[in-house]
């Protein structure tokens, strides 16, 4: 289980199952009341008009525009790619989104539609959203996505193994997926709504970081609750502490249930205050959302025009 790229104290923590368990259960416990109060307090911060437009543009640039439905078609993916390239066709100064996220069999379509734009193509994998399959099937899922041109892979951890305390199995699987990703960035989905406690969220976050995840992601968007501000605070603390320990910057992606500009700004405030301003970039923070983009575009027009534009003025997914 050991990985040679970690500092000595962290490499020792991953040397075997017992050491990994001791490390994860030795992490400081999360103060539930404290983290929820801080999240609520930061969520009330007001932003002035000039800063609000900047926050909206930042949030747009962090969106992973996503379609993950059984009825997805090649045409729907092409339409999503067109929106990713020009979110508001009448406002060419509108930032592009960070990535388009699809199932592995639709990656090639997204890659073709986004060629030359610099917009990432993300693919869910590893038997998303449940993660209930063999490792061989999960790695084949990753291979399909990567060979089709995905630049990012969003994997799901085996929550059953994690909750049973089989941390080494989860660690090894993340490492195997990371190796299969090649040059593609790996986002590790914890499905925090199934982890039950903030302590488990902290342990799962550190486990994913130890195993090589480039991002830790809250949710698949298929389980309720999905992203919440307190959970995201815990994950932001993890990447901040990881940086303090290793000097490496890793990212966070809340996904599911973030639908309004007001929500997005609350998350950006949390990023700034908990992790730090270095994380206010698409390379280190993403929103897993589609409906969020529509509201961001409407609110952007409101800031620029001085009056509210209805949903008829943007494409609604």
PDB file of C-alpha atoms in Angstrom:
ATOM      1  CA  UNK A   1       0.000   0.000   0.000  1.00  0.00           C
ATOM      2  CA  UNK A   2       2.891   2.426   0.504  1.00  0.00           C
ATOM      3  CA  UNK A   3       3.425   5.243  -1.980  1.00  0.00           C
ATOM      4  CA  UNK A   4       6.911   6.775  -2.356  1.00  0.00           C
ATOM      5  CA  UNK A   5       5.702  10.315  -3.157  1.00  0.00           C
ATOM      6  CA  UNK A   6       4.394  11.032   0.344  1.00  0.00           C
ATOM      7  CA  UNK A   7       6.317  12.618   3.253  1.00  0.00           C
ATOM      8  CA  UNK A   8       7.723  10.005   5.615  1.00  0.00           C
ATOM      9  CA  UNK A   9       5.012  10.376   8.255  1.00  0.00           C
ATOM     10  CA  UNK A  10       2.258   9.909   5.668  1.00  0.00           C
ATOM     11  CA  UNK A  11       4.061   7.132   3.831  1.00  0.00           C
ATOM     12  CA  UNK A  12       4.305   5.244   7.114  1.00  0.00           C
ATOM     13  CA  UNK A  13       0.564   5.734   7.590  1.00  0.00           C
ATOM     14  CA  UNK A  14      -0.124   3.874   4.352  1.00  0.00           C
ATOM     15  CA  UNK A  15       2.335   1.037   4.869  1.00  0.00           C
ATOM     16  CA  UNK A  16      -0.354  -1.468   5.872  1.00  0.00           C
ATOM     17  CA  UNK A  17      -4.012  -1.737   6.881  1.00  0.00           C
ATOM     18  CA  UNK A  18      -3.327  -1.350  10.593  1.00  0.00           C
ATOM     19  CA  UNK A  19      -1.229   1.786  10.120  1.00  0.00           C
ATOM     20  CA  UNK A  20      -3.829   3.307   7.829  1.00  0.00           C
ATOM     21  CA  UNK A  21      -6.610   2.640  10.307  1.00  0.00           C
ATOM     22  CA  UNK A  22      -4.538   4.101  13.148  1.00  0.00           C
ATOM     23  CA  UNK A  23      -3.816   7.239  11.132  1.00  0.00           C
ATOM     24  CA  UNK A  24      -7.410   7.809  10.006  1.00  0.00           C
ATOM     25  CA  UNK A  25      -8.867   7.227  13.444  1.00  0.00           C
ATOM     26  CA  UNK A  26      -6.151   9.447  14.939  1.00  0.00           C
ATOM     27  CA  UNK A  27      -7.327  12.481  12.971  1.00  0.00           C
ATOM     28  CA  UNK A  28      -8.903  15.189  15.167  1.00  0.00           C
ATOM     29  CA  UNK A  29     -12.641  14.789  15.561  1.00  0.00           C
ATOM     30  CA  UNK A  30     -14.902  17.307  13.854  1.00  0.00           C
ATOM     31  CA  UNK A  31     -16.767  19.702  16.141  1.00  0.00           C
ATOM     32  CA  UNK A  32     -20.254  19.289  14.667  1.00  0.00           C
ATOM     33  CA  UNK A  33     -21.729  22.354  16.334  1.00  0.00           C
ATOM     34  CA  UNK A  34     -18.687  24.449  15.494  1.00  0.00           C
ATOM     35  CA  UNK A  35     -18.514  23.536  11.805  1.00  0.00           C
ATOM     36  CA  UNK A  36     -22.252  24.016  11.326  1.00  0.00           C
ATOM     37  CA  UNK A  37     -22.217  27.386  13.090  1.00  0.00           C
ATOM     38  CA  UNK A  38     -19.243  28.608  11.062  1.00  0.00           C
ATOM     39  CA  UNK A  39     -20.835  27.451   7.809  1.00  0.00           C
ATOM     40  CA  UNK A  40     -24.065  29.241   8.715  1.00  0.00           C
ATOM     41  CA  UNK A  41     -22.196  32.387   9.729  1.00  0.00           C
ATOM     42  CA  UNK A  42     -20.109  32.595   6.569  1.00  0.00           C
ATOM     43  CA  UNK A  43     -23.261  31.949   4.563  1.00  0.00           C
ATOM     44  CA  UNK A  44     -24.689  35.296   5.692  1.00  0.00           C
ATOM     45  CA  UNK A  45     -21.802  37.346   4.291  1.00  0.00           C
ATOM     46  CA  UNK A  46     -22.997  40.034   1.860  1.00  0.00           C
ATOM     47  CA  UNK A  47     -21.076  40.936  -1.301  1.00  0.00           C
ATOM     48  CA  UNK A  48     -21.129  44.367  -2.926  1.00  0.00           C
ATOM     49  CA  UNK A  49     -22.225  44.805  -6.532  1.00  0.00           C
ATOM     50  CA  UNK A  50     -18.777  45.028  -8.121  1.00  0.00           C
ATOM     51  CA  UNK A  51     -17.535  42.012  -6.213  1.00  0.00           C
ATOM     52  CA  UNK A  52     -20.744  40.125  -6.977  1.00  0.00           C
ATOM     53  CA  UNK A  53     -20.160  40.276 -10.737  1.00  0.00           C
ATOM     54  CA  UNK A  54     -16.620  39.012 -10.202  1.00  0.00           C
ATOM     55  CA  UNK A  55     -17.947  36.201  -7.997  1.00  0.00           C
ATOM     56  CA  UNK A  56     -20.522  35.224 -10.639  1.00  0.00           C
ATOM     57  CA  UNK A  57     -17.869  35.077 -13.370  1.00  0.00           C
ATOM     58  CA  UNK A  58     -15.613  33.037 -11.085  1.00  0.00           C
ATOM     59  CA  UNK A  59     -18.435  30.604 -10.345  1.00  0.00           C
ATOM     60  CA  UNK A  60     -19.279  30.210 -14.051  1.00  0.00           C
ATOM     61  CA  UNK A  61     -15.654  29.359 -14.783  1.00  0.00           C
ATOM     62  CA  UNK A  62     -15.804  26.633 -12.105  1.00  0.00           C
ATOM     63  CA  UNK A  63     -18.890  24.797 -13.362  1.00  0.00           C
ATOM     64  CA  UNK A  64     -18.660  21.203 -14.561  1.00  0.00           C
ATOM     65  CA  UNK A  65     -21.661  21.267 -16.919  1.00  0.00           C
ATOM     66  CA  UNK A  66     -23.137  17.827 -16.412  1.00  0.00           C
ATOM     67  CA  UNK A  67     -25.592  15.385 -17.933  1.00  0.00           C
ATOM     68  CA  UNK A  68     -25.753  11.948 -16.322  1.00  0.00           C
ATOM     69  CA  UNK A  69     -29.076  10.433 -17.303  1.00  0.00           C
ATOM     70  CA  UNK A  70     -29.974   7.107 -18.847  1.00  0.00           C
ATOM     71  CA  UNK A  71     -31.704   8.987 -21.669  1.00  0.00           C
ATOM     72  CA  UNK A  72     -28.598  11.002 -22.639  1.00  0.00           C
ATOM     73  CA  UNK A  73     -28.010  11.180 -26.390  1.00  0.00           C
ATOM     74  CA  UNK A  74     -25.167  12.321 -28.620  1.00  0.00           C
ATOM     75  CA  UNK A  75     -27.296  15.305 -29.611  1.00  0.00           C
ATOM     76  CA  UNK A  76     -27.816  16.310 -25.988  1.00  0.00           C
ATOM     77  CA  UNK A  77     -24.073  16.153 -25.362  1.00  0.00           C
ATOM     78  CA  UNK A  78     -23.369  18.309 -28.423  1.00  0.00           C
ATOM     79  CA  UNK A  79     -25.927  20.860 -27.220  1.00  0.00           C
ATOM     80  CA  UNK A  80     -24.324  20.861 -23.775  1.00  0.00           C
ATOM     81  CA  UNK A  81     -20.900  21.377 -25.369  1.00  0.00           C
ATOM     82  CA  UNK A  82     -22.249  24.334 -27.341  1.00  0.00           C
ATOM     83  CA  UNK A  83     -23.514  25.881 -24.111  1.00  0.00           C
ATOM     84  CA  UNK A  84     -20.158  25.221 -22.456  1.00  0.00           C
ATOM     85  CA  UNK A  85     -18.367  27.084 -25.252  1.00  0.00           C
ATOM     86  CA  UNK A  86     -20.754  30.051 -25.226  1.00  0.00           C
ATOM     87  CA  UNK A  87     -22.864  30.022 -22.063  1.00  0.00           C
ATOM     88  CA  UNK A  88     -24.600  33.261 -23.030  1.00  0.00           C
ATOM     89  CA  UNK A  89     -24.369  33.703 -26.839  1.00  0.00           C
ATOM     90  CA  UNK A  90     -25.459  37.339 -26.616  1.00  0.00           C
ATOM     91  CA  UNK A  91     -22.687  38.125 -24.128  1.00  0.00           C
ATOM     92  CA  UNK A  92     -19.389  36.912 -25.640  1.00  0.00           C
ATOM     93  CA  UNK A  93     -17.488  38.159 -22.576  1.00  0.00           C
ATOM     94  CA  UNK A  94     -19.178  35.479 -20.447  1.00  0.00           C
ATOM     95  CA  UNK A  95     -16.563  33.021 -19.139  1.00  0.00           C
ATOM     96  CA  UNK A  96     -16.543  29.464 -20.425  1.00  0.00           C
ATOM     97  CA  UNK A  97     -17.233  26.657 -17.987  1.00  0.00           C
ATOM     98  CA  UNK A  98     -14.462  24.414 -16.666  1.00  0.00           C
ATOM     99  CA  UNK A  99     -15.609  21.094 -18.104  1.00  0.00           C
ATOM    100  CA  UNK A 100     -18.432  19.016 -19.515  1.00  0.00           C
ATOM    101  CA  UNK A 101     -19.146  15.816 -17.581  1.00  0.00           C
ATOM    102  CA  UNK A 102     -20.756  12.775 -19.242  1.00  0.00           C
ATOM    103  CA  UNK A 103     -20.841   8.982 -19.109  1.00  0.00           C
ATOM    104  CA  UNK A 104     -17.831   7.124 -20.602  1.00  0.00           C
ATOM    105  CA  UNK A 105     -19.601   6.042 -23.801  1.00  0.00           C
ATOM    106  CA  UNK A 106     -20.337   9.699 -24.653  1.00  0.00           C
ATOM    107  CA  UNK A 107     -16.847  11.049 -23.988  1.00  0.00           C
ATOM    108  CA  UNK A 108     -15.781  10.854 -27.644  1.00  0.00           C
ATOM    109  CA  UNK A 109     -18.766  12.968 -28.668  1.00  0.00           C
ATOM    110  CA  UNK A 110     -17.896  15.608 -26.061  1.00  0.00           C
ATOM    111  CA  UNK A 111     -14.224  15.582 -27.061  1.00  0.00           C
ATOM    112  CA  UNK A 112     -15.112  16.183 -30.705  1.00  0.00           C
ATOM    113  CA  UNK A 113     -17.567  18.967 -29.854  1.00  0.00           C
ATOM    114  CA  UNK A 114     -15.097  20.754 -27.566  1.00  0.00           C
ATOM    115  CA  UNK A 115     -11.941  20.349 -29.665  1.00  0.00           C
ATOM    116  CA  UNK A 116      -9.659  23.369 -29.447  1.00  0.00           C
ATOM    117  CA  UNK A 117     -11.638  25.141 -26.713  1.00  0.00           C
ATOM    118  CA  UNK A 118      -9.545  24.246 -23.683  1.00  0.00           C
ATOM    119  CA  UNK A 119     -12.714  23.089 -21.906  1.00  0.00           C
ATOM    120  CA  UNK A 120     -12.153  19.827 -20.059  1.00  0.00           C
ATOM    121  CA  UNK A 121     -14.046  16.620 -20.728  1.00  0.00           C
ATOM    122  CA  UNK A 122     -14.862  14.797 -17.502  1.00  0.00           C
ATOM    123  CA  UNK A 123     -16.296  11.318 -17.284  1.00  0.00           C
ATOM    124  CA  UNK A 124     -17.827   9.479 -14.372  1.00  0.00           C
ATOM    125  CA  UNK A 125     -16.540   5.943 -14.007  1.00  0.00           C
ATOM    126  CA  UNK A 126     -16.077   2.946 -11.679  1.00  0.00           C
ATOM    127  CA  UNK A 127     -19.703   1.777 -11.909  1.00  0.00           C
ATOM    128  CA  UNK A 128     -21.103   5.234 -11.141  1.00  0.00           C
ATOM    129  CA  UNK A 129     -23.140   6.033  -9.081  1.00  0.00           C
ATOM    130  CA  UNK A 130     -23.236   2.961  -6.802  1.00  0.00           C
ATOM    131  CA  UNK A 131     -19.708   1.666  -7.304  1.00  0.00           C
ATOM    132  CA  UNK A 132     -21.094  -1.840  -6.960  1.00  0.00           C
ATOM    133  CA  UNK A 133     -18.994  -3.916  -9.334  1.00  0.00           C
ATOM    134  CA  UNK A 134     -15.683  -5.742  -9.555  1.00  0.00           C
ATOM    135  CA  UNK A 135     -12.431  -3.822  -9.743  1.00  0.00           C
ATOM    136  CA  UNK A 136     -11.866  -5.223 -13.230  1.00  0.00           C
ATOM    137  CA  UNK A 137     -15.145  -3.719 -14.439  1.00  0.00           C
ATOM    138  CA  UNK A 138     -14.392  -0.410 -12.726  1.00  0.00           C
ATOM    139  CA  UNK A 139     -10.967  -0.154 -14.345  1.00  0.00           C
ATOM    140  CA  UNK A 140     -12.459  -1.047 -17.729  1.00  0.00           C
ATOM    141  CA  UNK A 141     -14.890   1.826 -17.206  1.00  0.00           C
ATOM    142  CA  UNK A 142     -11.946   4.165 -16.575  1.00  0.00           C
ATOM    143  CA  UNK A 143     -10.054   2.829 -19.590  1.00  0.00           C
ATOM    144  CA  UNK A 144     -13.021   3.495 -21.876  1.00  0.00           C
ATOM    145  CA  UNK A 145     -13.242   7.093 -20.664  1.00  0.00           C
ATOM    146  CA  UNK A 146      -9.500   7.785 -20.908  1.00  0.00           C
ATOM    147  CA  UNK A 147      -9.040   6.106 -24.285  1.00  0.00           C
ATOM    148  CA  UNK A 148     -11.956   8.153 -25.608  1.00  0.00           C
ATOM    149  CA  UNK A 149     -10.172  11.347 -24.592  1.00  0.00           C
ATOM    150  CA  UNK A 150     -11.417  12.253 -21.118  1.00  0.00           C
ATOM    151  CA  UNK A 151      -9.143  14.746 -19.389  1.00  0.00           C
ATOM    152  CA  UNK A 152     -10.787  14.175 -15.995  1.00  0.00           C
ATOM    153  CA  UNK A 153     -12.262  11.091 -14.345  1.00  0.00           C
ATOM    154  CA  UNK A 154     -14.785  11.191 -11.492  1.00  0.00           C
ATOM    155  CA  UNK A 155     -14.682   7.882  -9.608  1.00  0.00           C
ATOM    156  CA  UNK A 156     -16.863   6.703  -6.728  1.00  0.00           C
ATOM    157  CA  UNK A 157     -15.399   5.036  -3.668  1.00  0.00           C
ATOM    158  CA  UNK A 158     -16.741   1.750  -2.343  1.00  0.00           C
ATOM    159  CA  UNK A 159     -18.805   3.180   0.504  1.00  0.00           C
ATOM    160  CA  UNK A 160     -19.639  -0.282   1.816  1.00  0.00           C
ATOM    161  CA  UNK A 161     -15.956  -1.118   2.210  1.00  0.00           C
ATOM    162  CA  UNK A 162     -15.271   2.243   3.849  1.00  0.00           C
ATOM    163  CA  UNK A 163     -18.130   1.943   6.327  1.00  0.00           C
ATOM    164  CA  UNK A 164     -16.987  -1.575   7.240  1.00  0.00           C
ATOM    165  CA  UNK A 165     -13.525  -0.203   7.973  1.00  0.00           C
ATOM    166  CA  UNK A 166     -11.806  -1.866   5.007  1.00  0.00           C
ATOM    167  CA  UNK A 167      -9.748   1.248   4.379  1.00  0.00           C
ATOM    168  CA  UNK A 168      -6.905  -0.565   2.646  1.00  0.00           C
ATOM    169  CA  UNK A 169      -9.279  -1.898  -0.001  1.00  0.00           C
ATOM    170  CA  UNK A 170     -10.601   1.601  -0.712  1.00  0.00           C
ATOM    171  CA  UNK A 171      -7.058   3.003  -0.757  1.00  0.00           C
ATOM    172  CA  UNK A 172      -5.802   0.351  -3.186  1.00  0.00           C
ATOM    173  CA  UNK A 173      -8.763   0.861  -5.506  1.00  0.00           C
ATOM    174  CA  UNK A 174      -8.235   4.632  -5.666  1.00  0.00           C
ATOM    175  CA  UNK A 175      -4.552   4.062  -6.420  1.00  0.00           C
ATOM    176  CA  UNK A 176      -5.424   1.583  -9.176  1.00  0.00           C
ATOM    177  CA  UNK A 177      -7.869   4.040 -10.735  1.00  0.00           C
ATOM    178  CA  UNK A 178      -5.317   6.848 -10.472  1.00  0.00           C
ATOM    179  CA  UNK A 179      -2.806   4.707 -12.361  1.00  0.00           C
ATOM    180  CA  UNK A 180      -5.420   3.886 -15.014  1.00  0.00           C
ATOM    181  CA  UNK A 181      -6.146   7.607 -15.480  1.00  0.00           C
ATOM    182  CA  UNK A 182      -2.710   8.303 -16.942  1.00  0.00           C
ATOM    183  CA  UNK A 183      -2.551  12.064 -17.515  1.00  0.00           C
ATOM    184  CA  UNK A 184      -6.237  12.592 -16.690  1.00  0.00           C
ATOM    185  CA  UNK A 185      -7.046  14.243 -13.365  1.00  0.00           C
ATOM    186  CA  UNK A 186      -8.838  12.095 -10.811  1.00  0.00           C
ATOM    187  CA  UNK A 187     -11.776  13.339  -8.750  1.00  0.00           C
ATOM    188  CA  UNK A 188     -12.732  10.974  -5.928  1.00  0.00           C
ATOM    189  CA  UNK A 189     -16.439  11.014  -5.056  1.00  0.00           C
ATOM    190  CA  UNK A 190     -17.000  10.282  -1.374  1.00  0.00           C
ATOM    191  CA  UNK A 191     -20.843  10.285  -1.477  1.00  0.00           C
ATOM    192  CA  UNK A 192     -20.900  12.145   1.809  1.00  0.00           C
ATOM    193  CA  UNK A 193     -24.655  11.685   2.234  1.00  0.00           C
ATOM    194  CA  UNK A 194     -23.967   8.003   2.905  1.00  0.00           C
ATOM    195  CA  UNK A 195     -21.028   8.516   5.281  1.00  0.00           C
ATOM    196  CA  UNK A 196     -23.296   9.615   8.169  1.00  0.00           C
ATOM    197  CA  UNK A 197     -20.795  11.676  10.209  1.00  0.00           C
ATOM    198  CA  UNK A 198     -18.396  14.559   9.724  1.00  0.00           C
ATOM    199  CA  UNK A 199     -15.641  12.398  11.192  1.00  0.00           C
ATOM    200  CA  UNK A 200     -16.209   9.888   8.399  1.00  0.00           C
ATOM    201  CA  UNK A 201     -16.105  12.699   5.836  1.00  0.00           C
ATOM    202  CA  UNK A 202     -12.733  13.813   7.229  1.00  0.00           C
ATOM    203  CA  UNK A 203     -11.391  10.251   7.186  1.00  0.00           C
ATOM    204  CA  UNK A 204     -12.638   9.601   3.653  1.00  0.00           C
ATOM    205  CA  UNK A 205     -11.151  12.915   2.485  1.00  0.00           C
ATOM    206  CA  UNK A 206      -7.723  12.055   3.871  1.00  0.00           C
ATOM    207  CA  UNK A 207      -7.950   8.511   2.522  1.00  0.00           C
ATOM    208  CA  UNK A 208      -8.630   9.844  -0.983  1.00  0.00           C
ATOM    209  CA  UNK A 209      -5.795  12.364  -0.736  1.00  0.00           C
ATOM    210  CA  UNK A 210      -3.350   9.748   0.546  1.00  0.00           C
ATOM    211  CA  UNK A 211      -4.234   7.482  -2.382  1.00  0.00           C
ATOM    212  CA  UNK A 212      -3.556  10.196  -4.962  1.00  0.00           C
ATOM    213  CA  UNK A 213      -6.878  11.882  -5.710  1.00  0.00           C
ATOM    214  CA  UNK A 214      -6.412  15.263  -7.404  1.00  0.00           C
ATOM    215  CA  UNK A 215      -9.848  16.385  -6.187  1.00  0.00           C
ATOM    216  CA  UNK A 216     -12.194  15.219  -3.475  1.00  0.00           C
ATOM    217  CA  UNK A 217     -15.852  15.483  -4.473  1.00  0.00           C
ATOM    218  CA  UNK A 218     -18.887  15.410  -2.208  1.00  0.00           C
ATOM    219  CA  UNK A 219     -21.486  13.518  -4.152  1.00  0.00           C
ATOM    220  CA  UNK A 220     -22.791  11.782  -7.229  1.00  0.00           C
ATOM    221  CA  UNK A 221     -25.885  13.975  -7.211  1.00  0.00           C
ATOM    222  CA  UNK A 222     -27.957  10.792  -7.039  1.00  0.00           C
ATOM    223  CA  UNK A 223     -28.141  10.562  -3.216  1.00  0.00           C
ATOM    224  CA  UNK A 224     -29.739  12.964  -0.745  1.00  0.00           C
ATOM    225  CA  UNK A 225     -28.309  14.864   1.005  1.00  0.00           C
ATOM    226  CA  UNK A 226     -25.717  15.780  -1.598  1.00  0.00           C
ATOM    227  CA  UNK A 227     -23.408  18.778  -1.143  1.00  0.00           C
ATOM    228  CA  UNK A 228     -23.840  20.818   2.029  1.00  0.00           C
ATOM    229  CA  UNK A 229     -21.826  23.763   3.287  1.00  0.00           C
ATOM    230  CA  UNK A 230     -20.696  22.095   6.550  1.00  0.00           C
ATOM    231  CA  UNK A 231     -19.484  18.984   4.690  1.00  0.00           C
ATOM    232  CA  UNK A 232     -17.668  21.164   2.177  1.00  0.00           C
ATOM    233  CA  UNK A 233     -16.040  23.032   5.084  1.00  0.00           C
ATOM    234  CA  UNK A 234     -14.656  19.724   6.386  1.00  0.00           C
ATOM    235  CA  UNK A 235     -13.307  18.826   2.943  1.00  0.00           C
ATOM    236  CA  UNK A 236     -11.764  22.267   2.466  1.00  0.00           C
ATOM    237  CA  UNK A 237     -10.045  21.873   5.836  1.00  0.00           C
ATOM    238  CA  UNK A 238      -8.645  18.560   4.616  1.00  0.00           C
ATOM    239  CA  UNK A 239      -7.070  19.988   1.452  1.00  0.00           C
ATOM    240  CA  UNK A 240      -5.760  22.974   3.396  1.00  0.00           C
ATOM    241  CA  UNK A 241      -4.129  20.681   5.968  1.00  0.00           C
ATOM    242  CA  UNK A 242      -2.837  18.447   3.168  1.00  0.00           C
ATOM    243  CA  UNK A 243      -1.117  21.457   1.625  1.00  0.00           C
ATOM    244  CA  UNK A 244       0.374  22.461   4.980  1.00  0.00           C
ATOM    245  CA  UNK A 245       1.779  18.940   5.402  1.00  0.00           C
ATOM    246  CA  UNK A 246       2.902  18.159   1.844  1.00  0.00           C
ATOM    247  CA  UNK A 247       3.110  21.426  -0.091  1.00  0.00           C
ATOM    248  CA  UNK A 248       0.729  19.938  -2.686  1.00  0.00           C
ATOM    249  CA  UNK A 249      -2.473  21.683  -3.755  1.00  0.00           C
ATOM    250  CA  UNK A 250      -5.493  19.412  -4.147  1.00  0.00           C
ATOM    251  CA  UNK A 251      -9.028  20.435  -5.125  1.00  0.00           C
ATOM    252  CA  UNK A 252     -12.598  20.172  -3.835  1.00  0.00           C
ATOM    253  CA  UNK A 253     -15.807  19.715  -5.827  1.00  0.00           C
ATOM    254  CA  UNK A 254     -19.229  20.030  -4.183  1.00  0.00           C
ATOM    255  CA  UNK A 255     -21.894  18.457  -6.387  1.00  0.00           C
ATOM    256  CA  UNK A 256     -25.647  18.110  -6.163  1.00  0.00           C
ATOM    257  CA  UNK A 257     -28.225  20.567  -4.868  1.00  0.00           C
ATOM    258  CA  UNK A 258     -26.353  23.805  -5.642  1.00  0.00           C
ATOM    259  CA  UNK A 259     -28.845  25.622  -7.845  1.00  0.00           C
ATOM    260  CA  UNK A 260     -28.717  29.369  -7.238  1.00  0.00           C
ATOM    261  CA  UNK A 261     -26.189  32.176  -7.481  1.00  0.00           C
ATOM    262  CA  UNK A 262     -26.706  32.846  -3.788  1.00  0.00           C
ATOM    263  CA  UNK A 263     -25.731  29.233  -3.046  1.00  0.00           C
ATOM    264  CA  UNK A 264     -22.637  29.452  -5.252  1.00  0.00           C
ATOM    265  CA  UNK A 265     -21.441  32.651  -3.588  1.00  0.00           C
ATOM    266  CA  UNK A 266     -21.811  31.038  -0.163  1.00  0.00           C
ATOM    267  CA  UNK A 267     -19.499  28.273  -1.328  1.00  0.00           C
ATOM    268  CA  UNK A 268     -16.979  30.746  -2.743  1.00  0.00           C
ATOM    269  CA  UNK A 269     -16.913  32.572   0.604  1.00  0.00           C
ATOM    270  CA  UNK A 270     -16.262  29.231   2.302  1.00  0.00           C
ATOM    271  CA  UNK A 271     -13.399  28.480  -0.079  1.00  0.00           C
ATOM    272  CA  UNK A 272     -11.778  31.855   0.618  1.00  0.00           C
ATOM    273  CA  UNK A 273     -12.197  31.690   4.383  1.00  0.00           C
ATOM    274  CA  UNK A 274     -11.531  27.998   5.065  1.00  0.00           C
ATOM    275  CA  UNK A 275      -8.937  26.916   2.482  1.00  0.00           C
ATOM    276  CA  UNK A 276      -7.719  30.294   1.258  1.00  0.00           C
ATOM    277  CA  UNK A 277      -7.756  32.480  -1.868  1.00  0.00           C
ATOM    278  CA  UNK A 278      -5.362  30.152  -3.702  1.00  0.00           C
ATOM    279  CA  UNK A 279      -8.283  27.739  -4.096  1.00  0.00           C
ATOM    280  CA  UNK A 280     -10.472  30.292  -5.921  1.00  0.00           C
ATOM    281  CA  UNK A 281      -9.578  28.846  -9.321  1.00  0.00           C
ATOM    282  CA  UNK A 282     -11.152  26.136 -11.522  1.00  0.00           C
ATOM    283  CA  UNK A 283      -7.996  24.071 -11.129  1.00  0.00           C
ATOM    284  CA  UNK A 284      -8.767  23.670  -7.409  1.00  0.00           C
ATOM    285  CA  UNK A 285     -12.503  24.211  -6.977  1.00  0.00           C
ATOM    286  CA  UNK A 286     -15.453  23.087  -9.091  1.00  0.00           C
ATOM    287  CA  UNK A 287     -19.223  23.037  -8.926  1.00  0.00           C
ATOM    288  CA  UNK A 288     -20.900  19.845 -10.104  1.00  0.00           C
ATOM    289  CA  UNK A 289     -24.072  21.386 -11.505  1.00  0.00           C
ATOM    290  CA  UNK A 290     -26.068  22.246 -14.587  1.00  0.00           C
ATOM    291  CA  UNK A 291     -29.127  24.162 -13.396  1.00  0.00           C
ATOM    292  CA  UNK A 292     -26.761  26.418 -11.409  1.00  0.00           C
ATOM    293  CA  UNK A 293     -25.319  27.803 -14.639  1.00  0.00           C
ATOM    294  CA  UNK A 294     -28.725  29.057 -15.777  1.00  0.00           C
ATOM    295  CA  UNK A 295     -29.194  31.115 -12.626  1.00  0.00           C
ATOM    296  CA  UNK A 296     -25.631  32.437 -12.763  1.00  0.00           C
ATOM    297  CA  UNK A 297     -26.257  33.662 -16.310  1.00  0.00           C
ATOM    298  CA  UNK A 298     -29.528  35.340 -15.341  1.00  0.00           C
ATOM    299  CA  UNK A 299     -27.939  37.045 -12.352  1.00  0.00           C
ATOM    300  CA  UNK A 300     -24.978  38.122 -14.483  1.00  0.00           C
ATOM    301  CA  UNK A 301     -27.350  39.882 -16.861  1.00  0.00           C
ATOM    302  CA  UNK A 302     -29.081  41.506 -13.905  1.00  0.00           C
ATOM    303  CA  UNK A 303     -25.766  42.885 -12.657  1.00  0.00           C
ATOM    304  CA  UNK A 304     -24.847  44.249 -16.086  1.00  0.00           C
ATOM    305  CA  UNK A 305     -28.272  45.526 -17.210  1.00  0.00           C
ATOM    306  CA  UNK A 306     -29.652  46.718 -13.912  1.00  0.00           C
ATOM    307  CA  UNK A 307     -32.849  44.693 -14.254  1.00  0.00           C
ATOM    308  CA  UNK A 308     -33.831  41.033 -14.070  1.00  0.00           C
ATOM    309  CA  UNK A 309     -33.887  38.986 -17.270  1.00  0.00           C
ATOM    310  CA  UNK A 310     -36.324  36.085 -17.292  1.00  0.00           C
ATOM    311  CA  UNK A 311     -35.408  32.485 -18.137  1.00  0.00           C
ATOM    312  CA  UNK A 312     -36.404  33.034 -21.775  1.00  0.00           C
ATOM    313  CA  UNK A 313     -33.103  34.849 -22.247  1.00  0.00           C
ATOM    314  CA  UNK A 314     -30.896  31.831 -21.573  1.00  0.00           C
ATOM    315  CA  UNK A 315     -31.045  28.226 -22.627  1.00  0.00           C
ATOM    316  CA  UNK A 316     -32.605  26.208 -19.819  1.00  0.00           C
ATOM    317  CA  UNK A 317     -31.391  22.595 -19.446  1.00  0.00           C
TER     318      UNK A 317
END
